[in-house]
mmCIF file with all atom_site columns, C-alpha atoms in Angstrom:
data_model
loop_
_atom_site.group_PDB
_atom_site.id
_atom_site.type_symbol
_atom_site.label_atom_id
_atom_site.label_alt_id
_atom_site.label_comp_id
_atom_site.label_asym_id
_atom_site.label_entity_id
_atom_site.label_seq_id
_atom_site.pdbx_PDB_ins_code
_atom_site.Cartn_x
_atom_site.Cartn_y
_atom_site.Cartn_z
_atom_site.occupancy
_atom_site.B_iso_or_equiv
_atom_site.pdbx_formal_charge
_atom_site.auth_seq_id
_atom_site.auth_comp_id
_atom_site.auth_asym_id
_atom_site.auth_atom_id
_atom_site.pdbx_PDB_model_num
ATOM 1   C CA . MET A 1 1   ? -9.333  -16.742 12.364  1.00 53.00 ? 1   MET A CA 1
ATOM 2   C CA . ASN A 1 2   ? -10.016 -13.012 12.982  1.00 53.00 ? 2   ASN A CA 1
ATOM 3   C CA . LYS A 1 3   ? -11.442 -13.765 16.447  1.00 49.00 ? 3   LYS A CA 1
ATOM 4   C CA . PRO A 1 4   ? -11.298 -10.592 18.587  1.00 48.00 ? 4   PRO A CA 1
ATOM 5   C CA . GLU A 1 5   ? -9.508  -11.011 21.874  1.00 49.00 ? 5   GLU A CA 1
ATOM 6   C CA . GLN A 1 6   ? -8.557  -8.607  24.641  1.00 46.00 ? 6   GLN A CA 1
ATOM 7   C CA . GLY A 1 7   ? -4.960  -7.418  24.617  1.00 43.00 ? 7   GLY A CA 1
ATOM 8   C CA . PRO A 1 8   ? -2.933  -6.595  27.716  1.00 43.00 ? 8   PRO A CA 1
ATOM 9   C CA . GLU A 1 9   ? -4.314  -3.025  27.728  1.00 43.00 ? 9   GLU A CA 1
ATOM 10  C CA . GLY A 1 10  ? -7.901  -3.978  26.845  1.00 42.00 ? 10  GLY A CA 1
ATOM 11  C CA . ASP A 1 11  ? -7.477  -3.319  23.136  1.00 68.00 ? 11  ASP A CA 1
ATOM 12  C CA . ALA A 1 12  ? -9.280  -5.698  20.819  1.00 88.00 ? 12  ALA A CA 1
ATOM 13  C CA . LEU A 1 13  ? -6.947  -8.053  18.980  1.00 95.00 ? 13  LEU A CA 1
ATOM 14  C CA . SER A 1 14  ? -7.671  -10.101 15.872  1.00 96.00 ? 14  SER A CA 1
ATOM 15  C CA . GLU A 1 15  ? -5.932  -13.251 14.635  1.00 96.00 ? 15  GLU A CA 1
ATOM 16  C CA . VAL A 1 16  ? -5.016  -12.674 11.000  1.00 97.00 ? 16  VAL A CA 1
ATOM 17  C CA . PRO A 1 17  ? -3.114  -14.801 8.464   1.00 97.00 ? 17  PRO A CA 1
ATOM 18  C CA . LEU A 1 18  ? -0.073  -12.840 7.276   1.00 97.00 ? 18  LEU A CA 1
ATOM 19  C CA . PHE A 1 19  ? 1.521   -12.698 3.834   1.00 96.00 ? 19  PHE A CA 1
ATOM 20  C CA . PRO A 1 20  ? 5.082   -11.300 4.019   1.00 94.00 ? 20  PRO A CA 1
ATOM 21  C CA . LEU A 1 21  ? 6.014   -9.602  0.718   1.00 94.00 ? 21  LEU A CA 1
ATOM 22  C CA . GLY A 1 22  ? 8.764   -7.417  -0.663  1.00 93.00 ? 22  GLY A CA 1
ATOM 23  C CA . MET A 1 23  ? 6.329   -4.478  -0.935  1.00 94.00 ? 23  MET A CA 1
ATOM 24  C CA . VAL A 1 24  ? 4.029   -2.230  1.074   1.00 97.00 ? 24  VAL A CA 1
ATOM 25  C CA . LEU A 1 25  ? 0.277   -2.133  0.581   1.00 98.00 ? 25  LEU A CA 1
ATOM 26  C CA . PHE A 1 26  ? -1.584  1.081   1.491   1.00 98.00 ? 26  PHE A CA 1
ATOM 27  C CA . PRO A 1 27  ? -5.258  1.289   2.434   1.00 98.00 ? 27  PRO A CA 1
ATOM 28  C CA . GLY A 1 28  ? -7.396  1.792   -0.653  1.00 96.00 ? 28  GLY A CA 1
ATOM 29  C CA . ALA A 1 29  ? -4.711  0.620   -3.113  1.00 96.00 ? 29  ALA A CA 1
ATOM 30  C CA . PRO A 1 30  ? -5.346  -2.291  -5.476  1.00 96.00 ? 30  PRO A CA 1
ATOM 31  C CA . LEU A 1 31  ? -2.957  -5.244  -5.522  1.00 97.00 ? 31  LEU A CA 1
ATOM 32  C CA . PRO A 1 32  ? -3.090  -8.199  -7.920  1.00 97.00 ? 32  PRO A CA 1
ATOM 33  C CA . LEU A 1 33  ? -1.297  -11.343 -6.731  1.00 97.00 ? 33  LEU A CA 1
ATOM 34  C CA . HIS A 1 34  ? -0.397  -14.678 -8.285  1.00 97.00 ? 34  HIS A CA 1
ATOM 35  C CA . ILE A 1 35  ? -0.725  -17.393 -5.640  1.00 96.00 ? 35  ILE A CA 1
ATOM 36  C CA . PHE A 1 36  ? 1.410   -20.473 -6.334  1.00 95.00 ? 36  PHE A CA 1
ATOM 37  C CA . GLU A 1 37  ? 3.041   -21.705 -3.090  1.00 93.00 ? 37  GLU A CA 1
ATOM 38  C CA . GLU A 1 38  ? 1.160   -24.523 -1.389  1.00 93.00 ? 38  GLU A CA 1
ATOM 39  C CA . ARG A 1 39  ? 1.011   -22.689 1.982   1.00 92.00 ? 39  ARG A CA 1
ATOM 40  C CA . TYR A 1 40  ? -0.507  -19.597 0.424   1.00 95.00 ? 40  TYR A CA 1
ATOM 41  C CA . LYS A 1 41  ? -2.906  -21.539 -1.799  1.00 95.00 ? 41  LYS A CA 1
ATOM 42  C CA . ALA A 1 42  ? -4.323  -23.041 1.396   1.00 94.00 ? 42  ALA A CA 1
ATOM 43  C CA . MET A 1 43  ? -4.305  -19.700 3.221   1.00 96.00 ? 43  MET A CA 1
ATOM 44  C CA . ILE A 1 44  ? -6.079  -17.809 0.443   1.00 96.00 ? 44  ILE A CA 1
ATOM 45  C CA . GLY A 1 45  ? -8.515  -20.684 0.017   1.00 95.00 ? 45  GLY A CA 1
ATOM 46  C CA . ASP A 1 46  ? -9.466  -20.357 3.704   1.00 95.00 ? 46  ASP A CA 1
ATOM 47  C CA . CYS A 1 47  ? -9.871  -16.574 3.384   1.00 97.00 ? 47  CYS A CA 1
ATOM 48  C CA . LEU A 1 48  ? -12.160 -17.005 0.364   1.00 96.00 ? 48  LEU A CA 1
ATOM 49  C CA . GLU A 1 49  ? -14.246 -19.634 2.148   1.00 95.00 ? 49  GLU A CA 1
ATOM 50  C CA . ARG A 1 50  ? -14.640 -17.491 5.255   1.00 95.00 ? 50  ARG A CA 1
ATOM 51  C CA . GLU A 1 51  ? -14.860 -14.186 3.331   1.00 95.00 ? 51  GLU A CA 1
ATOM 52  C CA . GLU A 1 52  ? -12.142 -12.770 5.553   1.00 96.00 ? 52  GLU A CA 1
ATOM 53  C CA . PRO A 1 53  ? -9.105  -10.605 4.763   1.00 97.00 ? 53  PRO A CA 1
ATOM 54  C CA . PHE A 1 54  ? -5.456  -11.450 5.198   1.00 98.00 ? 54  PHE A CA 1
ATOM 55  C CA . GLY A 1 55  ? -2.613  -9.155  6.179   1.00 98.00 ? 55  GLY A CA 1
ATOM 56  C CA . ILE A 1 56  ? 0.248   -7.974  3.984   1.00 97.00 ? 56  ILE A CA 1
ATOM 57  C CA . VAL A 1 57  ? 3.480   -7.040  5.739   1.00 97.00 ? 57  VAL A CA 1
ATOM 58  C CA . LEU A 1 58  ? 6.788   -5.868  4.294   1.00 96.00 ? 58  LEU A CA 1
ATOM 59  C CA . ILE A 1 59  ? 9.636   -8.298  4.767   1.00 94.00 ? 59  ILE A CA 1
ATOM 60  C CA . LYS A 1 60  ? 12.406  -6.920  6.995   1.00 90.00 ? 60  LYS A CA 1
ATOM 61  C CA . GLU A 1 61  ? 14.657  -9.986  6.672   1.00 82.00 ? 61  GLU A CA 1
ATOM 62  C CA . GLY A 1 62  ? 14.324  -13.304 4.903   1.00 66.00 ? 62  GLY A CA 1
ATOM 63  C CA . PRO A 1 63  ? 13.037  -14.562 1.536   1.00 60.00 ? 63  PRO A CA 1
ATOM 64  C CA . GLU A 1 64  ? 9.692   -13.845 -0.102  1.00 55.00 ? 64  GLU A CA 1
ATOM 65  C CA . VAL A 1 65  ? 9.415   -17.449 -1.335  1.00 55.00 ? 65  VAL A CA 1
ATOM 66  C CA . GLY A 1 66  ? 10.425  -20.516 0.661   1.00 55.00 ? 66  GLY A CA 1
ATOM 67  C CA . GLY A 1 67  ? 11.826  -20.049 4.141   1.00 58.00 ? 67  GLY A CA 1
ATOM 68  C CA . PRO A 1 68  ? 10.572  -17.960 7.068   1.00 67.00 ? 68  PRO A CA 1
ATOM 69  C CA . ALA A 1 69  ? 10.680  -14.172 6.839   1.00 76.00 ? 69  ALA A CA 1
ATOM 70  C CA . GLU A 1 70  ? 10.744  -11.526 9.584   1.00 89.00 ? 70  GLU A CA 1
ATOM 71  C CA . PRO A 1 71  ? 8.204   -8.799  8.780   1.00 93.00 ? 71  PRO A CA 1
ATOM 72  C CA . PHE A 1 72  ? 7.848   -5.185  9.827   1.00 96.00 ? 72  PHE A CA 1
ATOM 73  C CA . ARG A 1 73  ? 5.222   -4.762  12.499  1.00 96.00 ? 73  ARG A CA 1
ATOM 74  C CA . VAL A 1 74  ? 2.816   -2.404  10.723  1.00 98.00 ? 74  VAL A CA 1
ATOM 75  C CA . GLY A 1 75  ? 0.930   -3.797  7.768   1.00 98.00 ? 75  GLY A CA 1
ATOM 76  C CA . THR A 1 76  ? -2.379  -3.537  5.923   1.00 98.00 ? 76  THR A CA 1
ATOM 77  C CA . SER A 1 77  ? -5.278  -5.939  5.676   1.00 98.00 ? 77  SER A CA 1
ATOM 78  C CA . ALA A 1 78  ? -6.171  -7.000  2.110   1.00 98.00 ? 78  ALA A CA 1
ATOM 79  C CA . ARG A 1 79  ? -9.707  -7.838  1.031   1.00 98.00 ? 79  ARG A CA 1
ATOM 80  C CA . ILE A 1 80  ? -10.049 -10.234 -1.894  1.00 98.00 ? 80  ILE A CA 1
ATOM 81  C CA . LEU A 1 81  ? -12.200 -8.657  -4.618  1.00 97.00 ? 81  LEU A CA 1
ATOM 82  C CA . LYS A 1 82  ? -11.766 -11.322 -7.307  1.00 97.00 ? 82  LYS A CA 1
ATOM 83  C CA . ALA A 1 83  ? -10.203 -14.783 -7.571  1.00 97.00 ? 83  ALA A CA 1
ATOM 84  C CA . ASP A 1 84  ? -9.485  -16.760 -10.745 1.00 97.00 ? 84  ASP A CA 1
ATOM 85  C CA . HIS A 1 85  ? -8.687  -20.418 -10.103 1.00 95.00 ? 85  HIS A CA 1
ATOM 86  C CA . LEU A 1 86  ? -5.986  -21.941 -12.294 1.00 95.00 ? 86  LEU A CA 1
ATOM 87  C CA . GLU A 1 87  ? -4.437  -25.380 -12.723 1.00 94.00 ? 87  GLU A CA 1
ATOM 88  C CA . GLU A 1 88  ? -2.859  -27.180 -9.763  1.00 93.00 ? 88  GLU A CA 1
ATOM 89  C CA . GLY A 1 89  ? -4.638  -24.966 -7.288  1.00 92.00 ? 89  GLY A CA 1
ATOM 90  C CA . ARG A 1 90  ? -2.863  -21.785 -8.328  1.00 94.00 ? 90  ARG A CA 1
ATOM 91  C CA . MET A 1 91  ? -4.842  -18.524 -8.285  1.00 96.00 ? 91  MET A CA 1
ATOM 92  C CA . ASN A 1 92  ? -4.787  -15.015 -9.634  1.00 97.00 ? 92  ASN A CA 1
ATOM 93  C CA . ILE A 1 93  ? -6.449  -12.738 -7.122  1.00 98.00 ? 93  ILE A CA 1
ATOM 94  C CA . VAL A 1 94  ? -7.223  -9.027  -7.047  1.00 98.00 ? 94  VAL A CA 1
ATOM 95  C CA . THR A 1 95  ? -7.103  -7.456  -3.601  1.00 98.00 ? 95  THR A CA 1
ATOM 96  C CA . GLN A 1 96  ? -7.545  -3.986  -2.127  1.00 98.00 ? 96  GLN A CA 1
ATOM 97  C CA . GLY A 1 97  ? -5.872  -2.535  0.920   1.00 98.00 ? 97  GLY A CA 1
ATOM 98  C CA . ASP A 1 98  ? -8.329  -2.041  3.752   1.00 98.00 ? 98  ASP A CA 1
ATOM 99  C CA . ARG A 1 99  ? -7.063  -1.203  7.284   1.00 98.00 ? 99  ARG A CA 1
ATOM 100 C CA . ARG A 1 100 ? -3.682  -0.652  8.884   1.00 98.00 ? 100 ARG A CA 1
ATOM 101 C CA . PHE A 1 101 ? -2.716  -2.886  11.767  1.00 98.00 ? 101 PHE A CA 1
ATOM 102 C CA . GLN A 1 102 ? 0.182   -3.483  14.161  1.00 98.00 ? 102 GLN A CA 1
ATOM 103 C CA . VAL A 1 103 ? 1.385   -7.012  14.707  1.00 97.00 ? 103 VAL A CA 1
ATOM 104 C CA . VAL A 1 104 ? 1.425   -7.632  18.462  1.00 97.00 ? 104 VAL A CA 1
ATOM 105 C CA . GLU A 1 105 ? 2.648   -11.223 18.331  1.00 96.00 ? 105 GLU A CA 1
ATOM 106 C CA . ILE A 1 106 ? 3.457   -13.830 15.695  1.00 95.00 ? 106 ILE A CA 1
ATOM 107 C CA . THR A 1 107 ? 1.484   -16.873 16.853  1.00 95.00 ? 107 THR A CA 1
ATOM 108 C CA . GLN A 1 108 ? 2.211   -19.295 13.964  1.00 94.00 ? 108 GLN A CA 1
ATOM 109 C CA . GLN A 1 109 ? 4.979   -19.727 11.385  1.00 91.00 ? 109 GLN A CA 1
ATOM 110 C CA . VAL A 1 110 ? 4.037   -23.057 9.722   1.00 90.00 ? 110 VAL A CA 1
ATOM 111 C CA . PRO A 1 111 ? 2.512   -23.722 7.302   1.00 90.00 ? 111 PRO A CA 1
ATOM 112 C CA . HIS A 1 112 ? 2.054   -19.959 6.964   1.00 92.00 ? 112 HIS A CA 1
ATOM 113 C CA . MET A 1 113 ? 2.431   -16.967 9.267   1.00 94.00 ? 113 MET A CA 1
ATOM 114 C CA . VAL A 1 114 ? -0.403  -15.913 11.580  1.00 96.00 ? 114 VAL A CA 1
ATOM 115 C CA . GLY A 1 115 ? -0.344  -12.973 13.918  1.00 96.00 ? 115 GLY A CA 1
ATOM 116 C CA . GLN A 1 116 ? -2.325  -11.315 16.691  1.00 97.00 ? 116 GLN A CA 1
ATOM 117 C CA . VAL A 1 117 ? -2.881  -7.789  15.332  1.00 98.00 ? 117 VAL A CA 1
ATOM 118 C CA . ARG A 1 118 ? -4.313  -4.556  16.639  1.00 98.00 ? 118 ARG A CA 1
ATOM 119 C CA . TYR A 1 119 ? -6.078  -2.434  14.016  1.00 97.00 ? 119 TYR A CA 1
ATOM 120 C CA . LEU A 1 120 ? -4.954  1.192   14.056  1.00 97.00 ? 120 LEU A CA 1
ATOM 121 C CA . GLU A 1 121 ? -7.179  4.238   14.164  1.00 95.00 ? 121 GLU A CA 1
ATOM 122 C CA . GLU A 1 122 ? -6.756  6.793   11.397  1.00 97.00 ? 122 GLU A CA 1
ATOM 123 C CA . ASP A 1 123 ? -6.007  10.236  12.832  1.00 96.00 ? 123 ASP A CA 1
ATOM 124 C CA . GLU A 1 124 ? -5.858  13.333  10.593  1.00 96.00 ? 124 GLU A CA 1
ATOM 125 C CA . GLY A 1 125 ? -3.544  15.089  13.010  1.00 95.00 ? 125 GLY A CA 1
ATOM 126 C CA . GLU A 1 126 ? -3.651  18.751  14.059  1.00 94.00 ? 126 GLU A CA 1
ATOM 127 C CA . ASP A 1 127 ? -4.883  21.009  11.243  1.00 94.00 ? 127 ASP A CA 1
ATOM 128 C CA . PRO A 1 128 ? -3.681  19.040  8.178   1.00 95.00 ? 128 PRO A CA 1
ATOM 129 C CA . SER A 1 129 ? -5.368  21.368  5.675   1.00 95.00 ? 129 SER A CA 1
ATOM 130 C CA . GLU A 1 130 ? -2.241  23.263  4.588   1.00 96.00 ? 130 GLU A CA 1
ATOM 131 C CA . ALA A 1 131 ? -0.215  20.075  4.087   1.00 97.00 ? 131 ALA A CA 1
ATOM 132 C CA . ALA A 1 132 ? -3.162  18.503  2.236   1.00 96.00 ? 132 ALA A CA 1
ATOM 133 C CA . ALA A 1 133 ? -3.497  21.512  -0.082  1.00 96.00 ? 133 ALA A CA 1
ATOM 134 C CA . GLN A 1 134 ? 0.246   21.503  -0.923  1.00 97.00 ? 134 GLN A CA 1
ATOM 135 C CA . VAL A 1 135 ? 0.304   17.775  -1.563  1.00 97.00 ? 135 VAL A CA 1
ATOM 136 C CA . GLY A 1 136 ? -2.891  17.928  -3.608  1.00 95.00 ? 136 GLY A CA 1
ATOM 137 C CA . GLU A 1 137 ? -1.493  20.670  -5.851  1.00 94.00 ? 137 GLU A CA 1
ATOM 138 C CA . SER A 1 138 ? 1.817   18.837  -6.342  1.00 95.00 ? 138 SER A CA 1
ATOM 139 C CA . PHE A 1 139 ? -0.017  15.570  -7.028  1.00 95.00 ? 139 PHE A CA 1
ATOM 140 C CA . GLU A 1 140 ? -2.019  17.192  -9.827  1.00 92.00 ? 140 GLU A CA 1
ATOM 141 C CA . VAL A 1 141 ? 1.305   18.239  -11.392 1.00 92.00 ? 141 VAL A CA 1
ATOM 142 C CA . PHE A 1 142 ? 2.480   14.664  -11.021 1.00 93.00 ? 142 PHE A CA 1
ATOM 143 C CA . LEU A 1 143 ? -0.591  13.247  -12.740 1.00 91.00 ? 143 LEU A CA 1
ATOM 144 C CA . ARG A 1 144 ? -0.252  15.747  -15.625 1.00 89.00 ? 144 ARG A CA 1
ATOM 145 C CA . GLY A 1 145 ? 3.373   14.752  -16.014 1.00 89.00 ? 145 GLY A CA 1
ATOM 146 C CA . LEU A 1 146 ? 2.458   11.046  -16.215 1.00 89.00 ? 146 LEU A CA 1
ATOM 147 C CA . ALA A 1 147 ? -0.167  11.859  -18.853 1.00 87.00 ? 147 ALA A CA 1
ATOM 148 C CA . ALA A 1 148 ? 2.357   13.906  -20.846 1.00 84.00 ? 148 ALA A CA 1
ATOM 149 C CA . LEU A 1 149 ? 4.808   10.995  -20.804 1.00 83.00 ? 149 LEU A CA 1
ATOM 150 C CA . ALA A 1 150 ? 2.093   8.679   -22.047 1.00 79.00 ? 150 ALA A CA 1
ATOM 151 C CA . GLY A 1 151 ? 1.204   11.094  -24.800 1.00 75.00 ? 151 GLY A CA 1
ATOM 152 C CA . GLY A 1 152 ? -2.250  11.715  -23.436 1.00 67.00 ? 152 GLY A CA 1
ATOM 153 C CA . TRP A 1 153 ? -4.207  14.364  -21.583 1.00 61.00 ? 153 TRP A CA 1
ATOM 154 C CA . THR A 1 154 ? -5.758  14.328  -18.174 1.00 56.00 ? 154 THR A CA 1
ATOM 155 C CA . ALA A 1 155 ? -8.647  16.311  -16.777 1.00 51.00 ? 155 ALA A CA 1
ATOM 156 C CA . HIS A 1 156 ? -8.729  17.630  -13.207 1.00 53.00 ? 156 HIS A CA 1
ATOM 157 C CA . ALA A 1 157 ? -7.830  14.704  -10.985 1.00 59.00 ? 157 ALA A CA 1
ATOM 158 C CA . ASP A 1 158 ? -10.608 13.223  -8.879  1.00 70.00 ? 158 ASP A CA 1
ATOM 159 C CA . MET A 1 159 ? -8.683  13.052  -5.586  1.00 80.00 ? 159 MET A CA 1
ATOM 160 C CA . PRO A 1 160 ? -9.885  12.143  -2.079  1.00 85.00 ? 160 PRO A CA 1
ATOM 161 C CA . GLN A 1 161 ? -10.915 15.220  -0.169  1.00 85.00 ? 161 GLN A CA 1
ATOM 162 C CA . ASP A 1 162 ? -10.044 13.859  3.254   1.00 94.00 ? 162 ASP A CA 1
ATOM 163 C CA . PRO A 1 163 ? -6.380  14.088  4.364   1.00 97.00 ? 163 PRO A CA 1
ATOM 164 C CA . VAL A 1 164 ? -6.182  10.390  5.267   1.00 97.00 ? 164 VAL A CA 1
ATOM 165 C CA . GLY A 1 165 ? -7.451  9.190   1.879   1.00 96.00 ? 165 GLY A CA 1
ATOM 166 C CA . LEU A 1 166 ? -5.284  11.701  0.051   1.00 96.00 ? 166 LEU A CA 1
ATOM 167 C CA . SER A 1 167 ? -2.120  10.659  1.913   1.00 97.00 ? 167 SER A CA 1
ATOM 168 C CA . TYR A 1 168 ? -2.688  6.981   0.987   1.00 97.00 ? 168 TYR A CA 1
ATOM 169 C CA . ARG A 1 169 ? -3.611  7.772   -2.638  1.00 96.00 ? 169 ARG A CA 1
ATOM 170 C CA . VAL A 1 170 ? -0.407  9.728   -3.160  1.00 96.00 ? 170 VAL A CA 1
ATOM 171 C CA . ALA A 1 171 ? 1.791   7.274   -1.227  1.00 97.00 ? 171 ALA A CA 1
ATOM 172 C CA . SER A 1 172 ? 0.567   4.378   -3.369  1.00 96.00 ? 172 SER A CA 1
ATOM 173 C CA . SER A 1 173 ? 1.017   6.332   -6.655  1.00 94.00 ? 173 SER A CA 1
ATOM 174 C CA . ILE A 1 174 ? 4.654   7.367   -6.533  1.00 94.00 ? 174 ILE A CA 1
ATOM 175 C CA . ASP A 1 175 ? 7.592   5.000   -6.967  1.00 93.00 ? 175 ASP A CA 1
ATOM 176 C CA . LEU A 1 176 ? 9.452   4.743   -3.662  1.00 95.00 ? 176 LEU A CA 1
ATOM 177 C CA . PRO A 1 177 ? 11.774  2.186   -2.034  1.00 95.00 ? 177 PRO A CA 1
ATOM 178 C CA . GLY A 1 178 ? 10.165  -0.262  0.346   1.00 95.00 ? 178 GLY A CA 1
ATOM 179 C CA . PRO A 1 179 ? 11.660  1.184   3.544   1.00 95.00 ? 179 PRO A CA 1
ATOM 180 C CA . ILE A 1 180 ? 10.399  4.696   2.712   1.00 97.00 ? 180 ILE A CA 1
ATOM 181 C CA . ARG A 1 181 ? 6.948   3.317   1.907   1.00 97.00 ? 181 ARG A CA 1
ATOM 182 C CA . GLN A 1 182 ? 7.028   1.545   5.250   1.00 97.00 ? 182 GLN A CA 1
ATOM 183 C CA . GLN A 1 183 ? 7.886   4.820   7.023   1.00 98.00 ? 183 GLN A CA 1
ATOM 184 C CA . LEU A 1 184 ? 4.857   6.400   5.370   1.00 98.00 ? 184 LEU A CA 1
ATOM 185 C CA . LEU A 1 185 ? 2.643   3.495   6.431   1.00 98.00 ? 185 LEU A CA 1
ATOM 186 C CA . ASP A 1 186 ? 3.997   3.816   9.982   1.00 98.00 ? 186 ASP A CA 1
ATOM 187 C CA . ALA A 1 187 ? 3.117   7.529   10.233  1.00 98.00 ? 187 ALA A CA 1
ATOM 188 C CA . ALA A 1 188 ? 0.843   8.142   13.191  1.00 96.00 ? 188 ALA A CA 1
ATOM 189 C CA . THR A 1 189 ? -1.286  10.861  11.494  1.00 97.00 ? 189 THR A CA 1
ATOM 190 C CA . ALA A 1 190 ? -2.298  11.916  8.000   1.00 97.00 ? 190 ALA A CA 1
ATOM 191 C CA . ARG A 1 191 ? -0.586  15.262  8.533   1.00 97.00 ? 191 ARG A CA 1
ATOM 192 C CA . GLU A 1 192 ? 2.688   13.547  9.378   1.00 98.00 ? 192 GLU A CA 1
ATOM 193 C CA . ARG A 1 193 ? 2.355   11.344  6.278   1.00 98.00 ? 193 ARG A CA 1
ATOM 194 C CA . LEU A 1 194 ? 1.524   14.316  4.045   1.00 98.00 ? 194 LEU A CA 1
ATOM 195 C CA . GLU A 1 195 ? 4.495   16.319  5.337   1.00 98.00 ? 195 GLU A CA 1
ATOM 196 C CA . GLN A 1 196 ? 6.766   13.366  4.598   1.00 98.00 ? 196 GLN A CA 1
ATOM 197 C CA . LEU A 1 197 ? 5.234   12.970  1.140   1.00 98.00 ? 197 LEU A CA 1
ATOM 198 C CA . LEU A 1 198 ? 5.593   16.567  -0.063  1.00 97.00 ? 198 LEU A CA 1
ATOM 199 C CA . PRO A 1 199 ? 9.394   16.546  -0.691  1.00 97.00 ? 199 PRO A CA 1
ATOM 200 C CA . LEU A 1 200 ? 9.206   13.031  -2.136  1.00 97.00 ? 200 LEU A CA 1
ATOM 201 C CA . LEU A 1 201 ? 6.438   14.095  -4.497  1.00 96.00 ? 201 LEU A CA 1
ATOM 202 C CA . ASN A 1 202 ? 8.327   17.258  -5.507  1.00 96.00 ? 202 ASN A CA 1
ATOM 203 C CA . ARG A 1 203 ? 11.408  15.184  -6.372  1.00 95.00 ? 203 ARG A CA 1
ATOM 204 C CA . SER A 1 204 ? 9.230   12.821  -8.409  1.00 95.00 ? 204 SER A CA 1
ATOM 205 C CA . ASN A 1 205 ? 7.843   15.830  -10.292 1.00 95.00 ? 205 ASN A CA 1
ATOM 206 C CA . GLU A 1 206 ? 11.418  17.033  -11.050 1.00 94.00 ? 206 GLU A CA 1
ATOM 207 C CA . SER A 1 207 ? 12.345  13.636  -12.412 1.00 92.00 ? 207 SER A CA 1
ATOM 208 C CA . LEU A 1 208 ? 9.164   13.531  -14.512 1.00 90.00 ? 208 LEU A CA 1
ATOM 209 C CA . GLN A 1 209 ? 9.865   16.941  -16.026 1.00 89.00 ? 209 GLN A CA 1
ATOM 210 C CA . GLU A 1 210 ? 13.432  15.911  -16.847 1.00 90.00 ? 210 GLU A CA 1
ATOM 211 C CA . GLU A 1 211 ? 12.134  12.795  -18.603 1.00 88.00 ? 211 GLU A CA 1
ATOM 212 C CA . ILE A 1 212 ? 9.556   14.852  -20.533 1.00 85.00 ? 212 ILE A CA 1
ATOM 213 C CA . VAL A 1 213 ? 12.308  17.213  -21.743 1.00 87.00 ? 213 VAL A CA 1
ATOM 214 C CA . LYS A 1 214 ? 14.462  14.246  -22.824 1.00 85.00 ? 214 LYS A CA 1
ATOM 215 C CA . ARG A 1 215 ? 11.620  12.828  -24.894 1.00 80.00 ? 215 ARG A CA 1
ATOM 216 C CA . THR A 1 216 ? 10.592  16.172  -26.395 1.00 73.00 ? 216 THR A CA 1
ATOM 217 C CA . PRO A 1 217 ? 13.839  18.091  -26.609 1.00 61.00 ? 217 PRO A CA 1
ATOM 218 C CA . PHE A 1 218 ? 12.541  20.857  -28.937 1.00 57.00 ? 218 PHE A CA 1
ATOM 219 C CA . GLN A 1 219 ? 10.676  23.355  -26.776 1.00 55.00 ? 219 GLN A CA 1
ATOM 220 C CA . GLY A 1 220 ? 10.349  26.285  -29.213 1.00 54.00 ? 220 GLY A CA 1
ATOM 221 C CA . HIS A 1 221 ? 7.753   27.248  -31.803 1.00 56.00 ? 221 HIS A CA 1
ATOM 222 C CA . ARG A 1 222 ? 7.553   25.270  -35.018 1.00 53.00 ? 222 ARG A CA 1
ATOM 223 C CA . LEU A 1 223 ? 7.124   26.926  -38.399 1.00 54.00 ? 223 LEU A CA 1
ATOM 224 C CA . ASN A 1 224 ? 4.974   25.234  -41.035 1.00 52.00 ? 224 ASN A CA 1
#
């Protein structure tokens, strides 16, 4: 598995086991998984033995458990950071998103899906600094809002300074429907992703502030 081959245009291709899920994984994001299906117990066992990643792709059509599923074509490789072996071969694993890829061809469906994939280069895009600054500022508001809801306090957020890392950190942090998360993963450049994220992040901030007001309705001064 993961043997590089030459694609039709000379691009290196890798053979990667694929795990279709009802969610999108972004590079750098953690993802815990409970592995219980026989086909995926074998697949993850092979990945652990070979110390190789597997690919996570969002399901376009079909079930997450049981029958075959048709995935979207852009996914993210997942590296296994930790594996706890349970009874009957089940596992709890902790993974982290690594690299985006495009599925060129599905080469195997049984017992689990395997695809020929092309890993995608990460491009910042033309002058992403303004979009990154706007998203970074809005994301700090978002993190302060989360802390306020939790009744805590947060210091200045330690955010990625590069536009690519920032775009994935924000995309993985806000609650969005799968198809929108897929659009963000599909974005060709960090600038494009950041520009898509800004209105989504601003709407999340509005919802957070509304929830904060609901939970703390009295906004005036208190007299002792």
